[in-house]
Tab-separated table of N, CA and C in Angstrom:
chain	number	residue	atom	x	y	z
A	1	UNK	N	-44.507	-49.013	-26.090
A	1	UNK	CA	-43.534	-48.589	-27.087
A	1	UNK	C	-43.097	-47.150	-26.830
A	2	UNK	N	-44.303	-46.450	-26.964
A	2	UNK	CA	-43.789	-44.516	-26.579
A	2	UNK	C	-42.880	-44.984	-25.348
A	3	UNK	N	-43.334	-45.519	-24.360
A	3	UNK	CA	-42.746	-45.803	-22.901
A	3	UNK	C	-41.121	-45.293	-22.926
A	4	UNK	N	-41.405	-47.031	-23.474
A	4	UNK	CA	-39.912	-47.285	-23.727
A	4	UNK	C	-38.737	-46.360	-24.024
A	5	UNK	N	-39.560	-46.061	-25.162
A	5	UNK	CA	-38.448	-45.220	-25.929
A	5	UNK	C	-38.180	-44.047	-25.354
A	6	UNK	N	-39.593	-43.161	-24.720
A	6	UNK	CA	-38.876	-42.022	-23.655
A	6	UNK	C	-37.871	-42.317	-22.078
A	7	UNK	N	-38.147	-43.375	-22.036
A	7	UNK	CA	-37.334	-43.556	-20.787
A	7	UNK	C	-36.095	-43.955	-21.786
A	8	UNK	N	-35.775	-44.599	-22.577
A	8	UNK	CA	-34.640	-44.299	-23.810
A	8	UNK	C	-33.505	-43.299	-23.692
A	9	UNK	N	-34.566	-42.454	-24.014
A	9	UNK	CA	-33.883	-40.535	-24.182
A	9	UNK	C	-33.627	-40.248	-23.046
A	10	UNK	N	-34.604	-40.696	-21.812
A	10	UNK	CA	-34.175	-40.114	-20.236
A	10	UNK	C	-32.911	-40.828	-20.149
A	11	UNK	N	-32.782	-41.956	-20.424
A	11	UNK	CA	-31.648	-43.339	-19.831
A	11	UNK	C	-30.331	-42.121	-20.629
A	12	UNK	N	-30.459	-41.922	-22.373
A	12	UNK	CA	-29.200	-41.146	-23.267
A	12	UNK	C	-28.950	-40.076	-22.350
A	13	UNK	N	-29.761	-39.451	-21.830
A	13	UNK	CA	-29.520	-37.590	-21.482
A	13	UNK	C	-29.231	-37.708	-19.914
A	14	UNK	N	-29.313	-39.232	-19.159
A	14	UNK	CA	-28.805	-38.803	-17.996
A	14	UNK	C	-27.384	-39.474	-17.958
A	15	UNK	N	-26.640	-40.246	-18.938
A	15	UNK	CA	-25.675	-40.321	-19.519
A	15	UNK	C	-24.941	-39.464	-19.913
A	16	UNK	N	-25.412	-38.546	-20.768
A	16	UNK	CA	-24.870	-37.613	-20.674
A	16	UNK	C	-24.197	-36.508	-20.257
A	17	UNK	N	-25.147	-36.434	-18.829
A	17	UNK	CA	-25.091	-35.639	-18.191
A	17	UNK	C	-23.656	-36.009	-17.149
A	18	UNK	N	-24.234	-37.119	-17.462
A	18	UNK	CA	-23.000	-38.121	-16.336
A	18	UNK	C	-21.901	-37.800	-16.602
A	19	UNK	N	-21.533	-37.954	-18.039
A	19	UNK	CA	-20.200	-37.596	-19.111
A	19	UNK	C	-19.938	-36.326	-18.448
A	20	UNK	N	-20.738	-35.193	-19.028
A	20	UNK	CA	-20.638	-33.983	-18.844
A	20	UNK	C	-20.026	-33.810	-16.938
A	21	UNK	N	-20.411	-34.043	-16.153
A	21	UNK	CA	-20.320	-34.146	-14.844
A	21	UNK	C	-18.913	-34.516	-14.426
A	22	UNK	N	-18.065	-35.525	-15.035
A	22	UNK	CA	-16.823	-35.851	-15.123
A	22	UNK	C	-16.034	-35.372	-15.852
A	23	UNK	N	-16.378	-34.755	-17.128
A	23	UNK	CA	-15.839	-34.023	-17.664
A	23	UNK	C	-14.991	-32.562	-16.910
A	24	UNK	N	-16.474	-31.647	-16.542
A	24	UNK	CA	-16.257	-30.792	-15.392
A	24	UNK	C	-15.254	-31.176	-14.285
A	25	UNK	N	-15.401	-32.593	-13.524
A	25	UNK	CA	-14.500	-32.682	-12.193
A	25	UNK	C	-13.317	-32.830	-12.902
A	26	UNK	N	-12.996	-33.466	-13.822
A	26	UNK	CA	-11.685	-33.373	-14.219
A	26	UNK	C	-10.985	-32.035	-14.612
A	27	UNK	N	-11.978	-31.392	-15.483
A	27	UNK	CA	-11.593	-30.050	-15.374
A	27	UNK	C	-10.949	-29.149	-13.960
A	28	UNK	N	-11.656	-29.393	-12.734
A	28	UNK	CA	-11.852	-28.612	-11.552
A	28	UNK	C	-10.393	-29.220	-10.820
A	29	UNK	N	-10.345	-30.880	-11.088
A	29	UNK	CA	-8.863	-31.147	-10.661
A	29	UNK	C	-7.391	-30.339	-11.326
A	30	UNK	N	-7.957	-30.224	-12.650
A	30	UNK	CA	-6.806	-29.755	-13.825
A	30	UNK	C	-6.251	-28.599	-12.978
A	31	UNK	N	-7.991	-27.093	-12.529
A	31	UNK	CA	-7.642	-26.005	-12.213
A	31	UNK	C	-6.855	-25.730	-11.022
A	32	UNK	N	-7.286	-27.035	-9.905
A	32	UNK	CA	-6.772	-26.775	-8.713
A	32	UNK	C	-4.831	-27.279	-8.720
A	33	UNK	N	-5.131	-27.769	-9.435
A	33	UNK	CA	-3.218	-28.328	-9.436
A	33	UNK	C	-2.662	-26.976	-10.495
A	34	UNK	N	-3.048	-26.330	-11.401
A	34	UNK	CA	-2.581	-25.331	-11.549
A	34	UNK	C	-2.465	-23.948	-10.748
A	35	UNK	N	-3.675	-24.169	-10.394
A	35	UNK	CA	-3.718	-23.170	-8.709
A	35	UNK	C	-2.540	-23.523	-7.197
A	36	UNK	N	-2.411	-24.509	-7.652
A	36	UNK	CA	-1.393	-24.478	-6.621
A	36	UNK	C	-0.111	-24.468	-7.026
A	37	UNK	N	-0.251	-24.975	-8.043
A	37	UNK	CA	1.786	-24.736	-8.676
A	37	UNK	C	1.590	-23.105	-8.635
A	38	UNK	N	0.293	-22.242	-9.183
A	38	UNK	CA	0.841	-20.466	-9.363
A	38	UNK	C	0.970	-20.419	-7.772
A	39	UNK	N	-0.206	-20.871	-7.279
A	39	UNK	CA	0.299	-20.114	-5.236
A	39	UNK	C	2.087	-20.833	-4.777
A	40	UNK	N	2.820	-21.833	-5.475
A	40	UNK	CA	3.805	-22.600	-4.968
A	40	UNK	C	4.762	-21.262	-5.741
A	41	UNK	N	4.538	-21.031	-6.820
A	41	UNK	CA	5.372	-20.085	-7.759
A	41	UNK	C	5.670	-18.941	-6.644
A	42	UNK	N	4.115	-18.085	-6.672
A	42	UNK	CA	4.281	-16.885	-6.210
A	42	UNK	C	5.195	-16.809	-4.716
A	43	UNK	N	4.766	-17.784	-3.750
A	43	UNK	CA	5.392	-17.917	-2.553
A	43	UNK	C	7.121	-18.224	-2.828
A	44	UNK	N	7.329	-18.698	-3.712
A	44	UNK	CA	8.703	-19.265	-3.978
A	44	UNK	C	9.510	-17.558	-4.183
A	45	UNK	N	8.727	-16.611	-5.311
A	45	UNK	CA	9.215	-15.454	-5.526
A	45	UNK	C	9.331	-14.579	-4.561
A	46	UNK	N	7.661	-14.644	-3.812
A	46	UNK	CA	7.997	-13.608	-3.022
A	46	UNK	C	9.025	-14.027	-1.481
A	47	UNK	N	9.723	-15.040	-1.434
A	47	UNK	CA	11.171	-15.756	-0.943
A	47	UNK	C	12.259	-15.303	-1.350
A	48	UNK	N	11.978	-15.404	-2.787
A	48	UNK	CA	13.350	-14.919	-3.148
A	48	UNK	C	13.499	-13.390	-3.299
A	49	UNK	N	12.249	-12.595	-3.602
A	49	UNK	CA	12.226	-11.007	-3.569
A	49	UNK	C	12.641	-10.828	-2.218
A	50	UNK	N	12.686	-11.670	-1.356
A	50	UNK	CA	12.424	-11.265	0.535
A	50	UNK	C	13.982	-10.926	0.756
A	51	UNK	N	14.908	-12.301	-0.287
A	51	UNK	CA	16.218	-12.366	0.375
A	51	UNK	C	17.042	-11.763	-0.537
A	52	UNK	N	16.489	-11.356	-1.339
A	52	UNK	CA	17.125	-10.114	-1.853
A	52	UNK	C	17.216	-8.907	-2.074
A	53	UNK	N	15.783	-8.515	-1.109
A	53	UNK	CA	15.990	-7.301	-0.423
A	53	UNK	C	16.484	-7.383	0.820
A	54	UNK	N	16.876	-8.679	1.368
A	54	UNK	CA	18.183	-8.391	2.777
A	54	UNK	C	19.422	-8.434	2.198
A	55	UNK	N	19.645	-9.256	0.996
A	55	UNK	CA	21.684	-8.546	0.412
A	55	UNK	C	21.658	-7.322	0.510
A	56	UNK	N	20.363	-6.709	-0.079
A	56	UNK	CA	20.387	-5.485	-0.402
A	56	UNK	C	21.176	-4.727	0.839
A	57	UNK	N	19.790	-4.620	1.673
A	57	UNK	CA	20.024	-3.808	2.961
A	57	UNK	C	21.738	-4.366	3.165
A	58	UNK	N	22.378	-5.387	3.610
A	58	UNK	CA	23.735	-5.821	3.967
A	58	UNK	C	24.491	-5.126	2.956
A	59	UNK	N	24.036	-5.344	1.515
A	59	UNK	CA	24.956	-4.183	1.107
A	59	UNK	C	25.310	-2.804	1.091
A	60	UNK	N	24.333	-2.176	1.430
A	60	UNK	CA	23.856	-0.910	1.547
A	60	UNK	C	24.983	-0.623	3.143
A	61	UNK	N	24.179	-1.392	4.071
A	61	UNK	CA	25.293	-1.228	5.617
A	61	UNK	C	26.698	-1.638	5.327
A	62	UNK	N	27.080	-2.446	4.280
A	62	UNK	CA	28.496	-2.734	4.102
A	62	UNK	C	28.883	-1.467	3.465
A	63	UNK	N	28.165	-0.956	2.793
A	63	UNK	CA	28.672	0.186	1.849
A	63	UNK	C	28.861	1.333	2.996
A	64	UNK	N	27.806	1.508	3.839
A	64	UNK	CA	28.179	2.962	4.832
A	64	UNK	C	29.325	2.879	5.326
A	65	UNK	N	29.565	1.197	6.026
A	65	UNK	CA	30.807	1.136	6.963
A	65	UNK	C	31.999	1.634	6.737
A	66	UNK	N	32.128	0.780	4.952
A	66	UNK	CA	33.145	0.827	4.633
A	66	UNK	C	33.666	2.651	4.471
A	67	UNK	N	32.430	3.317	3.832
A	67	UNK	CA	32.774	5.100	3.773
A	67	UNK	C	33.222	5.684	5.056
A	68	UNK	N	32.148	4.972	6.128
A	68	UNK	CA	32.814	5.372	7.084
A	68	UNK	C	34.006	5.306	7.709
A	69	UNK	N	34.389	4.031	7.791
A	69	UNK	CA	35.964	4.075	8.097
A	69	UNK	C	37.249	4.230	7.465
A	70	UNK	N	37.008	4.540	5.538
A	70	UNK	CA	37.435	5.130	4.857
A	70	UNK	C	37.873	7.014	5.586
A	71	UNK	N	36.571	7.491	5.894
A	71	UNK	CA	36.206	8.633	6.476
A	71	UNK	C	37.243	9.072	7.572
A	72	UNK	N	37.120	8.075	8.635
A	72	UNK	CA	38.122	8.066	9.983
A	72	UNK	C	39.328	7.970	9.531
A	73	UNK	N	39.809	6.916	8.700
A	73	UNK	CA	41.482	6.737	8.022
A	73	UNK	C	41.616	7.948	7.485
A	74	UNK	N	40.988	8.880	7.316
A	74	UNK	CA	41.375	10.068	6.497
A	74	UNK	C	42.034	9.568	5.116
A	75	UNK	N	42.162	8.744	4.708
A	75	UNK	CA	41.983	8.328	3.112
A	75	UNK	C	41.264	9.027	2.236
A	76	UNK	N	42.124	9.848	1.601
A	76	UNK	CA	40.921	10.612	0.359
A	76	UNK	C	40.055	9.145	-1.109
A	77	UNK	N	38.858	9.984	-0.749
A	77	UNK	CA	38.298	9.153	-1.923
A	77	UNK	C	36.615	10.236	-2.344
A	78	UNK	N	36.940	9.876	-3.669
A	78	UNK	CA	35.894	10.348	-4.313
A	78	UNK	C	34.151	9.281	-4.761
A	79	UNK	N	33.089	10.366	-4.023
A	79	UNK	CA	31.880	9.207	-3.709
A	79	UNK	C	30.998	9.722	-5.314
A	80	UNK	N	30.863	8.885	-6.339
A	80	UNK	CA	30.123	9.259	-7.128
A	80	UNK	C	28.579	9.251	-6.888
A	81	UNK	N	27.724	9.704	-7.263
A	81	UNK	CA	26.566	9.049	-7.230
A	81	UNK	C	26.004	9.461	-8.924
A	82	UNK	N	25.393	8.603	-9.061
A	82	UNK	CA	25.409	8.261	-10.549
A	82	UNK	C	24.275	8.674	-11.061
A	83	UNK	N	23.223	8.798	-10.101
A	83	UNK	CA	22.098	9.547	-10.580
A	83	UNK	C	22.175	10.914	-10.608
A	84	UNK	N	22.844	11.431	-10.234
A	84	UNK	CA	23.015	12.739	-10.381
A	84	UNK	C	24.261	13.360	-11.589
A	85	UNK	N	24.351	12.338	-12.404
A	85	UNK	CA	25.018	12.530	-13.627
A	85	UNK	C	24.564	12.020	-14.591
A	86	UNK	N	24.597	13.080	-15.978
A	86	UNK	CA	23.748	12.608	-17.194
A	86	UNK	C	24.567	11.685	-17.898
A	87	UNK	N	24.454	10.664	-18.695
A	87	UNK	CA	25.215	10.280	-19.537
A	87	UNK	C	25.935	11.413	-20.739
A	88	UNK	N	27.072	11.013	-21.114
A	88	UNK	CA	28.090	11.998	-21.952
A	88	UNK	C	28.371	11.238	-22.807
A	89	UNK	N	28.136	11.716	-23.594
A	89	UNK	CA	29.527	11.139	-24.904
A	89	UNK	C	30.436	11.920	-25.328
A	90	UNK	N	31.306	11.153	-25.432
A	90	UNK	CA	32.926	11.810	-25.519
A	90	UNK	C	33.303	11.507	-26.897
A	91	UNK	N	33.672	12.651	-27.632
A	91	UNK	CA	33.935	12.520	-29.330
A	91	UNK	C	35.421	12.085	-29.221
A	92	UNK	N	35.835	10.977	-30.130
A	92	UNK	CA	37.126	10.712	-30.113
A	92	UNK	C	38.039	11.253	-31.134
Protein backbone atom coordinates (compact mmCIF):
# COMPACT_ATOMS: atom_id res chain seq x y z
CA UNK A 1 0.00 0.00 0.00
CA UNK A 2 2.79 2.75 1.24
CA UNK A 3 4.47 1.24 -2.11
CA UNK A 4 2.05 2.03 -4.22
CA UNK A 5 1.09 5.12 -3.34
CA UNK A 6 4.77 6.56 -3.29
CA UNK A 7 5.52 5.40 -6.62
CA UNK A 8 1.93 7.36 -7.10
CA UNK A 9 3.55 10.74 -6.20
CA UNK A 10 6.85 9.65 -8.15
CA UNK A 11 4.46 8.57 -11.32
CA UNK A 12 2.32 12.72 -10.41
CA UNK A 13 5.80 14.64 -10.04
CA UNK A 14 7.48 13.05 -13.00
CA UNK A 15 4.42 14.21 -14.94
CA UNK A 16 4.84 17.07 -13.97
CA UNK A 17 7.90 17.64 -14.60
CA UNK A 18 7.17 16.41 -18.06
CA UNK A 19 4.46 19.30 -18.34
CA UNK A 20 6.87 21.68 -16.98
CA UNK A 21 9.66 20.49 -19.60
CA UNK A 22 7.31 21.32 -22.60
CA UNK A 23 6.12 24.07 -21.24
CA UNK A 24 9.81 25.54 -21.19
CA UNK A 25 10.54 24.13 -24.99
CA UNK A 26 7.69 25.89 -26.12
CA UNK A 27 8.69 28.80 -24.42
CA UNK A 28 12.46 28.53 -25.98
CA UNK A 29 10.68 28.08 -29.56
CA UNK A 30 8.42 31.31 -28.78
CA UNK A 31 12.05 33.14 -27.86
CA UNK A 32 13.94 31.97 -30.80
CA UNK A 33 11.32 33.09 -33.53
CA UNK A 34 11.24 36.37 -31.78
CA UNK A 35 14.98 36.45 -31.88
CA UNK A 36 15.02 36.16 -35.26
CA UNK A 37 12.27 38.46 -36.50
CA UNK A 38 14.51 41.33 -33.99
CA UNK A 39 17.99 39.98 -35.88
CA UNK A 40 15.59 40.07 -39.46
CA UNK A 41 14.42 43.74 -38.16
CA UNK A 42 17.77 45.03 -37.20
CA UNK A 43 19.55 43.75 -40.50
CA UNK A 44 16.60 45.11 -42.57
CA UNK A 45 17.45 48.75 -40.79
CA UNK A 46 20.79 48.65 -40.74
CA UNK A 47 20.06 48.22 -45.01
CA UNK A 48 18.16 50.81 -45.07
CA UNK A 49 20.45 53.23 -42.70
CA UNK A 50 23.31 51.86 -45.32
CA UNK A 51 21.30 53.29 -48.41
CA UNK A 52 20.61 56.20 -47.04
CA UNK A 53 23.67 57.21 -46.10
CA UNK A 54 24.71 56.66 -49.96
CA UNK A 55 21.68 59.32 -51.23
CA UNK A 56 23.25 61.12 -48.78
CA UNK A 57 26.85 61.11 -49.92
CA UNK A 58 25.21 61.44 -53.92
CA UNK A 59 23.60 64.28 -52.62
CA UNK A 60 26.17 65.96 -50.98
CA UNK A 61 28.55 65.28 -54.53
CA UNK A 62 25.49 66.48 -56.52
CA UNK A 63 25.41 69.49 -54.37
CA UNK A 64 29.40 70.35 -54.83
CA UNK A 65 29.07 69.83 -58.62
CA UNK A 66 26.37 71.69 -59.10
CA UNK A 67 28.29 74.95 -56.92
CA UNK A 68 30.91 74.14 -58.79
CA UNK A 69 29.88 74.68 -62.14
CA UNK A 70 27.56 77.34 -61.00
CA UNK A 71 31.19 78.75 -59.87
CA UNK A 72 32.85 78.34 -63.53
CA UNK A 73 29.50 79.91 -65.32
CA UNK A 74 30.29 82.83 -63.25
CA UNK A 75 26.56 82.93 -62.30
CA UNK A 76 26.16 84.90 -59.15
CA UNK A 77 24.49 82.99 -56.36
CA UNK A 78 24.19 83.25 -52.78
CA UNK A 79 25.33 79.87 -50.53
CA UNK A 80 23.39 79.96 -47.22
CA UNK A 81 24.38 77.77 -44.59
CA UNK A 82 21.83 77.55 -42.05
CA UNK A 83 23.65 76.60 -39.15
CA UNK A 84 25.32 79.47 -38.90
CA UNK A 85 22.10 81.49 -38.56
CA UNK A 86 19.89 81.93 -35.51
CA UNK A 87 16.32 81.77 -36.00
CA UNK A 88 14.53 85.49 -36.16
CA UNK A 89 11.34 86.61 -35.79
CA UNK A 90 10.13 89.28 -37.73
CA UNK A 91 7.34 91.59 -36.02
CA UNK A 92 4.66 92.33 -38.53
Amino acid sequence: MIKRRLCREYIEEIERLERSVVELEEQIIELKTQLNMKTEEATNLYIENQNLRHKIEMLEKTHKQLVEMLKKMKIPFVIVDEDEFEDVEIDK
